[in-house]
Each structure stands twice: as structure tokens, then as C-alpha cells.
PDB file of C-alpha atoms in Angstrom:
ATOM      1  CA  ILE A   1       2.742 -16.417  12.831  1.00 36.00           C
ATOM      2  CA  ASN A   2       4.822 -17.663   9.902  1.00 41.00           C
ATOM      3  CA  THR A   3       7.718 -15.319   9.326  1.00 45.00           C
ATOM      4  CA  VAL A   4      11.184 -15.613   7.940  1.00 48.00           C
ATOM      5  CA  SER A   5      13.597 -16.350  10.765  1.00 39.00           C
ATOM      6  CA  GLY A   6      14.319 -13.165  12.647  1.00 43.00           C
ATOM      7  CA  ALA A   7      11.884 -11.010  10.655  1.00 46.00           C
ATOM      8  CA  ARG A   8       9.391 -10.626  13.484  1.00 44.00           C
ATOM      9  CA  GLU A   9      12.060  -9.476  15.907  1.00 48.00           C
ATOM     10  CA  SER A  10      13.894  -7.158  13.510  1.00 61.00           C
ATOM     11  CA  TYR A  11      10.917  -5.336  11.944  1.00 53.00           C
ATOM     12  CA  SER A  12       9.816  -2.116  13.618  1.00 53.00           C
ATOM     13  CA  PHE A  13       6.849  -0.191  12.217  1.00 58.00           C
ATOM     14  CA  GLU A  14       7.965   2.991  13.990  1.00 56.00           C
ATOM     15  CA  ARG A  15      11.538   2.726  12.678  1.00 54.00           C
ATOM     16  CA  ASN A  16      10.398   1.997   9.129  1.00 56.00           C
ATOM     17  CA  GLU A  17       7.976   4.923   9.206  1.00 48.00           C
ATOM     18  CA  LEU A  18      10.901   7.293   9.786  1.00 47.00           C
ATOM     19  CA  TYR A  19      13.124   5.756   7.095  1.00 54.00           C
ATOM     20  CA  ARG A  20      13.089   7.969   3.964  1.00 69.00           C
ATOM     21  CA  SER A  21      10.062   9.725   5.421  1.00 83.00           C
ATOM     22  CA  ASP A  22      10.251  12.770   3.110  1.00 92.00           C
ATOM     23  CA  GLU A  23      10.175  10.559   0.027  1.00 95.00           C
ATOM     24  CA  LYS A  24       7.261   8.551   1.419  1.00 96.00           C
ATOM     25  CA  VAL A  25       5.272  11.725   2.091  1.00 96.00           C
ATOM     26  CA  LYS A  26       5.681  12.816  -1.542  1.00 96.00           C
ATOM     27  CA  ILE A  27       4.727   9.354  -2.787  1.00 98.00           C
ATOM     28  CA  GLY A  28       1.628   9.380  -0.584  1.00 97.00           C
ATOM     29  CA  GLU A  29       0.539  12.789  -1.847  1.00 96.00           C
ATOM     30  CA  ALA A  30       0.974  11.726  -5.483  1.00 98.00           C
ATOM     31  CA  ALA A  31      -0.939   8.496  -4.876  1.00 98.00           C
ATOM     32  CA  GLU A  32      -3.859  10.361  -3.287  1.00 97.00           C
ATOM     33  CA  ALA A  33      -4.550  12.076  -6.609  1.00 96.00           C
ATOM     34  CA  LEU A  34      -5.211   8.646  -8.186  1.00 98.00           C
ATOM     35  CA  ILE A  35      -8.267   7.960  -6.015  1.00 97.00           C
ATOM     36  CA  GLU A  36     -11.634   8.621  -7.639  1.00 96.00           C
ATOM     37  CA  GLU A  37     -15.229   8.933  -6.478  1.00 95.00           C
ATOM     38  CA  GLY A  38     -16.834   5.554  -5.842  1.00 96.00           C
ATOM     39  CA  ASP A  39     -13.553   3.670  -5.500  1.00 98.00           C
ATOM     40  CA  ILE A  40     -13.378   0.534  -3.384  1.00 98.00           C
ATOM     41  CA  LEU A  41      -9.807   0.506  -2.137  1.00 98.00           C
ATOM     42  CA  TYR A  42      -7.472  -1.887  -0.426  1.00 98.00           C
ATOM     43  CA  LEU A  43      -4.660  -0.165   1.477  1.00 98.00           C
ATOM     44  CA  ASP A  44      -1.900  -2.386   2.777  1.00 97.00           C
ATOM     45  CA  SER A  45      -0.180  -2.026   6.126  1.00 96.00           C
ATOM     46  CA  GLY A  46       3.197  -0.712   4.991  1.00 94.00           C
ATOM     47  CA  THR A  47       4.594   2.634   6.086  1.00 95.00           C
ATOM     48  CA  THR A  48       4.555   4.141   2.577  1.00 96.00           C
ATOM     49  CA  VAL A  49       0.844   3.401   2.239  1.00 97.00           C
ATOM     50  CA  LEU A  50       0.414   4.990   5.681  1.00 97.00           C
ATOM     51  CA  LYS A  51       1.653   8.251   4.139  1.00 97.00           C
ATOM     52  CA  LEU A  52      -1.092   7.910   1.527  1.00 98.00           C
ATOM     53  CA  CYS A  53      -3.589   7.626   4.397  1.00 97.00           C
ATOM     54  CA  ALA A  54      -2.105  10.754   5.969  1.00 96.00           C
ATOM     55  CA  ALA A  55      -2.527  12.604   2.655  1.00 96.00           C
ATOM     56  CA  ILE A  56      -6.166  11.474   2.435  1.00 96.00           C
ATOM     57  CA  ALA A  57      -6.860  12.582   6.008  1.00 94.00           C
ATOM     58  CA  HIS A  58      -5.282  15.968   5.298  1.00 92.00           C
ATOM     59  CA  ARG A  59      -7.391  16.470   2.177  1.00 90.00           C
ATOM     60  CA  CYS A  60     -10.562  15.510   4.052  1.00 88.00           C
ATOM     61  CA  ALA A  61      -9.737  17.891   6.890  1.00 85.00           C
ATOM     62  CA  LEU A  62      -9.334  20.709   4.366  1.00 79.00           C
ATOM     63  CA  GLY A  63     -12.682  19.742   2.881  1.00 65.00           C
ATOM     64  CA  THR A  64     -14.513  20.521   6.112  1.00 59.00           C
ATOM     65  CA  SER A  65     -13.568  24.191   5.724  1.00 59.00           C
ATOM     66  CA  GLY A  66     -15.783  24.542   2.645  1.00 60.00           C
ATOM     67  CA  GLY A  67     -14.950  26.457  -0.527  1.00 61.00           C
ATOM     68  CA  THR A  68     -13.101  24.704  -3.315  1.00 60.00           C
ATOM     69  CA  GLU A  69     -11.640  22.193  -0.845  1.00 64.00           C
ATOM     70  CA  ALA A  70     -15.114  20.801  -0.123  1.00 75.00           C
ATOM     71  CA  LYS A  71     -14.677  18.586  -3.188  1.00 81.00           C
ATOM     72  CA  TYR A  72     -12.350  16.326  -1.187  1.00 83.00           C
ATOM     73  CA  ALA A  73     -14.921  15.633   1.494  1.00 81.00           C
ATOM     74  CA  GLU A  74     -17.451  14.939  -1.265  1.00 84.00           C
ATOM     75  CA  LYS A  75     -15.118  12.560  -3.068  1.00 89.00           C
ATOM     76  CA  TYR A  76     -14.224  10.553   0.002  1.00 93.00           C
ATOM     77  CA  ALA A  77     -17.823  10.295   1.152  1.00 91.00           C
ATOM     78  CA  SER A  78     -18.274   7.874  -1.782  1.00 95.00           C
ATOM     79  CA  VAL A  79     -15.035   5.918  -1.230  1.00 96.00           C
ATOM     80  CA  THR A  80     -14.822   2.664   0.742  1.00 97.00           C
ATOM     81  CA  VAL A  81     -11.521   1.529   2.212  1.00 98.00           C
ATOM     82  CA  PHE A  82     -10.600  -1.994   3.245  1.00 98.00           C
ATOM     83  CA  THR A  83      -7.406  -2.452   5.229  1.00 98.00           C
ATOM     84  CA  ASN A  84      -5.784  -4.851   7.675  1.00 98.00           C
ATOM     85  CA  SER A  85      -3.874  -1.967   9.284  1.00 98.00           C
ATOM     86  CA  LEU A  86      -4.853  -0.462  12.616  1.00 97.00           C
ATOM     87  CA  ALA A  87      -2.649   2.557  11.852  1.00 96.00           C
ATOM     88  CA  ASN A  88      -4.519   3.198   8.589  1.00 98.00           C
ATOM     89  CA  LEU A  89      -7.856   2.866  10.369  1.00 98.00           C
ATOM     90  CA  ASN A  90      -6.899   5.429  12.989  1.00 97.00           C
ATOM     91  CA  LEU A  91      -6.019   7.996  10.311  1.00 96.00           C
ATOM     92  CA  LEU A  92      -9.091   7.467   8.123  1.00 97.00           C
ATOM     93  CA  LYS A  93     -11.984   6.475  10.413  1.00 95.00           C
ATOM     94  CA  ASP A  94     -13.283  10.031  10.892  1.00 92.00           C
ATOM     95  CA  HIS A  95     -13.352  10.805   7.169  1.00 91.00           C
ATOM     96  CA  MET A  96     -14.861   7.876   5.256  1.00 93.00           C
ATOM     97  CA  ASN A  97     -16.210   4.353   5.374  1.00 96.00           C
ATOM     98  CA  VAL A  98     -13.368   2.093   6.550  1.00 98.00           C
ATOM     99  CA  CYS A  99     -13.663  -1.674   6.914  1.00 98.00           C
ATOM    100  CA  LEU A 100     -10.966  -3.210   9.108  1.00 98.00           C
ATOM    101  CA  ILE A 101     -10.066  -6.770   8.128  1.00 98.00           C
ATOM    102  CA  GLY A 102      -9.261  -8.705  11.285  1.00 97.00           C
ATOM    103  CA  GLY A 103      -7.268 -11.800  12.122  1.00 98.00           C
ATOM    104  CA  GLU A 104      -4.282 -12.341  14.372  1.00 98.00           C
ATOM    105  CA  TYR A 105      -2.874  -9.004  15.539  1.00 97.00           C
ATOM    106  CA  ARG A 106       0.818  -8.264  14.946  1.00 96.00           C
ATOM    107  CA  PRO A 107       1.905  -5.464  17.327  1.00 93.00           C
ATOM    108  CA  HIS A 108       5.251  -4.977  15.568  1.00 91.00           C
ATOM    109  CA  ARG A 109       3.404  -4.206  12.308  1.00 93.00           C
ATOM    110  CA  GLN A 110       0.188  -2.749  13.750  1.00 95.00           C
ATOM    111  CA  ASP A 111      -1.834  -5.015  11.486  1.00 97.00           C
ATOM    112  CA  PHE A 112      -3.783  -8.262  11.264  1.00 98.00           C
ATOM    113  CA  CYS A 113      -2.857 -11.420   9.373  1.00 98.00           C
ATOM    114  CA  GLY A 114      -3.464 -15.144   9.140  1.00 98.00           C
ATOM    115  CA  TYR A 115      -6.203 -17.504   8.010  1.00 98.00           C
ATOM    116  CA  LEU A 116      -9.137 -15.218   8.902  1.00 98.00           C
ATOM    117  CA  THR A 117      -7.546 -12.274   7.085  1.00 98.00           C
ATOM    118  CA  ASP A 118      -6.885 -14.343   3.972  1.00 98.00           C
ATOM    119  CA  GLU A 119     -10.402 -15.795   3.865  1.00 98.00           C
ATOM    120  CA  VAL A 120     -12.023 -12.346   4.016  1.00 98.00           C
ATOM    121  CA  ILE A 121      -9.776 -10.915   1.299  1.00 98.00           C
ATOM    122  CA  LYS A 122     -10.532 -13.854  -1.014  1.00 98.00           C
ATOM    123  CA  ARG A 123     -14.184 -12.781  -1.042  1.00 98.00           C
ATOM    124  CA  LEU A 124     -13.585  -9.107  -1.768  1.00 98.00           C
ATOM    125  CA  HIS A 125     -13.083  -7.179  -5.003  1.00 98.00           C
ATOM    126  CA  PHE A 126     -11.357  -3.788  -5.190  1.00 98.00           C
ATOM    127  CA  THR A 127     -11.332  -1.135  -7.887  1.00 98.00           C
ATOM    128  CA  LYS A 128      -7.798  -0.202  -6.797  1.00 98.00           C
ATOM    129  CA  CYS A 129      -5.227  -1.527  -4.390  1.00 98.00           C
ATOM    130  CA  PHE A 130      -2.227   0.329  -3.045  1.00 98.00           C
ATOM    131  CA  VAL A 131       0.514  -2.031  -1.926  1.00 98.00           C
ATOM    132  CA  GLY A 132       4.129  -1.804  -0.925  1.00 97.00           C
ATOM    133  CA  ALA A 133       7.079  -4.158  -1.267  1.00 97.00           C
ATOM    134  CA  ASP A 134      10.356  -4.766   0.518  1.00 95.00           C
ATOM    135  CA  GLY A 135      11.928  -4.959  -2.911  1.00 97.00           C
ATOM    136  CA  TYR A 136      10.961  -5.101  -6.568  1.00 97.00           C
ATOM    137  CA  SER A 137      12.700  -5.763  -9.850  1.00 97.00           C
ATOM    138  CA  VAL A 138      11.797  -6.516 -13.436  1.00 95.00           C
ATOM    139  CA  LYS A 139      13.302  -9.999 -13.094  1.00 95.00           C
ATOM    140  CA  ASN A 140      12.005 -11.039  -9.663  1.00 96.00           C
ATOM    141  CA  GLY A 141       8.822  -9.008  -9.348  1.00 98.00           C
ATOM    142  CA  LEU A 142       7.395  -7.809  -6.033  1.00 98.00           C
ATOM    143  CA  THR A 143       8.827  -9.357  -2.893  1.00 98.00           C
ATOM    144  CA  ALA A 144       8.209  -9.254   0.842  1.00 96.00           C
ATOM    145  CA  SER A 145      10.153 -10.275   3.937  1.00 93.00           C
ATOM    146  CA  ASP A 146       7.481 -12.339   5.694  1.00 93.00           C
ATOM    147  CA  PHE A 147       5.061 -15.034   4.581  1.00 96.00           C
ATOM    148  CA  ASP A 148       1.860 -13.478   5.933  1.00 97.00           C
ATOM    149  CA  THR A 149       2.350 -10.107   4.248  1.00 96.00           C
ATOM    150  CA  ALA A 150       3.283 -11.820   0.991  1.00 97.00           C
ATOM    151  CA  ARG A 151       0.145 -13.973   1.074  1.00 98.00           C
ATOM    152  CA  ILE A 152      -2.118 -11.012   1.837  1.00 98.00           C
ATOM    153  CA  ASN A 153      -0.676  -8.909  -0.973  1.00 98.00           C
ATOM    154  CA  GLN A 154      -0.820 -11.840  -3.381  1.00 98.00           C
ATOM    155  CA  LEU A 155      -4.575 -12.154  -2.736  1.00 98.00           C
ATOM    156  CA  VAL A 156      -5.140  -8.399  -2.911  1.00 98.00           C
ATOM    157  CA  VAL A 157      -3.341  -8.063  -6.258  1.00 98.00           C
ATOM    158  CA  ALA A 158      -5.418 -10.937  -7.662  1.00 98.00           C
ATOM    159  CA  GLY A 159      -8.652  -9.284  -6.502  1.00 98.00           C
ATOM    160  CA  SER A 160      -8.097  -5.743  -7.813  1.00 98.00           C
ATOM    161  CA  ASP A 161      -8.952  -4.023 -11.091  1.00 98.00           C
ATOM    162  CA  LYS A 162      -6.007  -1.631 -10.849  1.00 98.00           C
ATOM    163  CA  ARG A 163      -2.861  -2.449  -8.861  1.00 98.00           C
ATOM    164  CA  ILE A 164      -0.623   0.388  -7.717  1.00 98.00           C
ATOM    165  CA  LEU A 165       2.782  -0.139  -6.124  1.00 98.00           C
ATOM    166  CA  LEU A 166       4.047   2.547  -3.743  1.00 98.00           C
ATOM    167  CA  ALA A 167       7.791   2.164  -3.281  1.00 97.00           C
ATOM    168  CA  ASP A 168      10.679   4.585  -2.926  1.00 96.00           C
ATOM    169  CA  THR A 169      13.731   4.199  -5.144  1.00 96.00           C
ATOM    170  CA  SER A 170      15.705   2.317  -2.464  1.00 95.00           C
ATOM    171  CA  LYS A 171      13.424  -0.688  -3.144  1.00 96.00           C
ATOM    172  CA  SER A 172      14.165  -0.729  -6.894  1.00 97.00           C
ATOM    173  CA  GLY A 173      16.300  -3.631  -8.089  1.00 96.00           C
ATOM    174  CA  LYS A 174      16.164  -5.318  -4.698  1.00 96.00           C
ATOM    175  CA  THR A 175      14.772  -8.769  -3.980  1.00 96.00           C
ATOM    176  CA  SER A 176      13.504  -9.859  -0.585  1.00 95.00           C
ATOM    177  CA  VAL A 177      12.945 -13.489   0.306  1.00 95.00           C
ATOM    178  CA  ILE A 178       9.308 -14.089  -0.742  1.00 97.00           C
ATOM    179  CA  HIS A 179       7.934 -13.370  -4.200  1.00 97.00           C
ATOM    180  CA  TYR A 180       4.251 -12.380  -4.236  1.00 98.00           C
ATOM    181  CA  ALA A 181       3.592 -10.945  -7.709  1.00 98.00           C
ATOM    182  CA  THR A 182       5.256 -10.587 -11.086  1.00 98.00           C
ATOM    183  CA  ILE A 183       6.216  -7.077 -12.090  1.00 98.00           C
ATOM    184  CA  ASP A 184       3.660  -7.055 -14.910  1.00 97.00           C
ATOM    185  CA  SER A 185       0.925  -7.686 -12.333  1.00 98.00           C
ATOM    186  CA  ILE A 186       1.014  -3.996 -11.430  1.00 98.00           C
ATOM    187  CA  ASP A 187      -0.468  -1.198 -13.483  1.00 98.00           C
ATOM    188  CA  MET A 188       1.406   1.684 -11.932  1.00 98.00           C
ATOM    189  CA  LEU A 189       4.443   2.519  -9.810  1.00 98.00           C
ATOM    190  CA  VAL A 190       4.460   5.650  -7.658  1.00 98.00           C
ATOM    191  CA  THR A 191       7.969   6.427  -6.483  1.00 98.00           C
ATOM    192  CA  ASN A 192      10.204   9.396  -5.705  1.00 97.00           C
ATOM    193  CA  LYS A 193      12.440  11.173  -8.206  1.00 96.00           C
ATOM    194  CA  GLY A 194      15.639   9.398  -9.154  1.00 95.00           C
ATOM    195  CA  LEU A 195      14.436   6.045 -10.453  1.00 97.00           C
ATOM    196  CA  ASP A 196      17.170   4.615 -12.645  1.00 95.00           C
ATOM    197  CA  GLY A 197      16.562   4.969 -16.359  1.00 96.00           C
ATOM    198  CA  ASP A 198      16.837   1.279 -17.244  1.00 96.00           C
ATOM    199  CA  THR A 199      14.153   0.300 -14.723  1.00 96.00           C
ATOM    200  CA  ARG A 200      11.891   3.121 -15.829  1.00 97.00           C
ATOM    201  CA  ALA A 201      12.266   2.170 -19.495  1.00 97.00           C
ATOM    202  CA  ALA A 202      11.595  -1.513 -18.762  1.00 97.00           C
ATOM    203  CA  LEU A 203       8.436  -0.681 -16.814  1.00 98.00           C
ATOM    204  CA  LEU A 204       7.132   1.633 -19.519  1.00 97.00           C
ATOM    205  CA  LYS A 205       7.811  -1.043 -22.131  1.00 97.00           C
ATOM    206  CA  MET A 206       5.442  -3.311 -20.149  1.00 97.00           C
ATOM    207  CA  ASN A 207       2.808  -0.542 -20.139  1.00 98.00           C
ATOM    208  CA  ILE A 208       3.331   0.134 -16.435  1.00 98.00           C
ATOM    209  CA  ASN A 209       2.765   3.807 -15.735  1.00 98.00           C
ATOM    210  CA  VAL A 210       5.485   5.421 -13.620  1.00 98.00           C
ATOM    211  CA  ILE A 211       4.865   8.492 -11.461  1.00 98.00           C
ATOM    212  CA  GLU A 212       7.935  10.095  -9.897  1.00 97.00           C
ATOM    213  CA  ALA A 213       6.840  12.430  -7.104  1.00 96.00           C
TER     214      ALA A 213
END
């Protein structure tokens, strides 16, 4: 697998899932409200998007109890999810139609990547994608720390009607090694409270909606 030197060894899905976990939970819950009936979604394999999957699974579980919460089960019955993440699949498979995009398995990221993954994504179209980044800035756009993730997200952004970045405030103003999209490629940022005012103003000036959970 093509990765930046040392990235494969240093990345830990489990460790990243715990980092700023409270903020990621709030971001995931806010992002869940953006999903609509009939959506065809791409959900990337980052740990912030995993919290979105957890929020979806929670809503669907509530829906099985009937009453007003039944609307969630109804909504997600019409939603299709594509993902390259085994972790996302495990959370969502009992609640909706999930299509796992295969390829070469990366145990340290619990996802699939490579030529097969890329070729499938090239042929798909999504109403919305939810992606993460290792860093983002107005100047340098969305960046990742490994080549495979950057390539996947580049293809996903190009193939989506609405592109939504899920990233906590620690990612703001930071640049990782591989650029995969310009900042104006996204339609919306969902982050936690505390985004610096200059970044928020710059995003709004580019008509990028900002949700601070």
C-alpha cells in the first residue's frame, strides 16, 4: 500500500477513535440530521464519520420502538450507504442497505483501499458524501496523511452532489502532506464549537455552510 513513510505504522484506528471523542460524538449527531429520505451516501473510513454511523444506528434503534421515533426507521429504509469501512458496515448493516466497497484490506484503518476500491468509486454517484481530513485550511484545502485515503476522498468528492466535511476544530488551519480537494469543493463543514472567527468568516464568504455542534 502506498503510504507516507511511517504513516502505516503510526496510525491507530482505536487510538484516533478516542481522541477528542466527545467532540466527534456531537459532530456525528449534528451530521445525522442532514441525511434525508432517498439519499445515496458515501461515508468515509475516518473516526469522526464513525460517530455519524453510531448516531444513525442509535436513531434506527429508537425507531424500532414505534411512536414518533418510527420516522427514523422509515427514513433509513430508503437510504443507501456506500462505504469502504468495515467499522461503518458493522454499525449500520442491521438498519439499512449498506454496500461495502472492497479492495486491499488495511487492518490498522479497518478499511479497504487500492485499485479495486478506486475503480468502483469512479462508477458511483452520491447525493451526499461525508468525509474527514487530517487537516484543512482555506489556503491548502483538505489534506490527508496517506496516498490511498487521499485518492479515495478525491474521487468521492468529485462524484457527489453535496460534499460535507466532518472535522473537529483541532484540524482547522492544519495541513497534512497530501492535498485531495480545494476548500471550495465542500458545501458544508460540521465541527464542534470554538472554530476561530477568521476561518468561519472565510468559509461563509465562499458560501460554505458551517454547523458548530
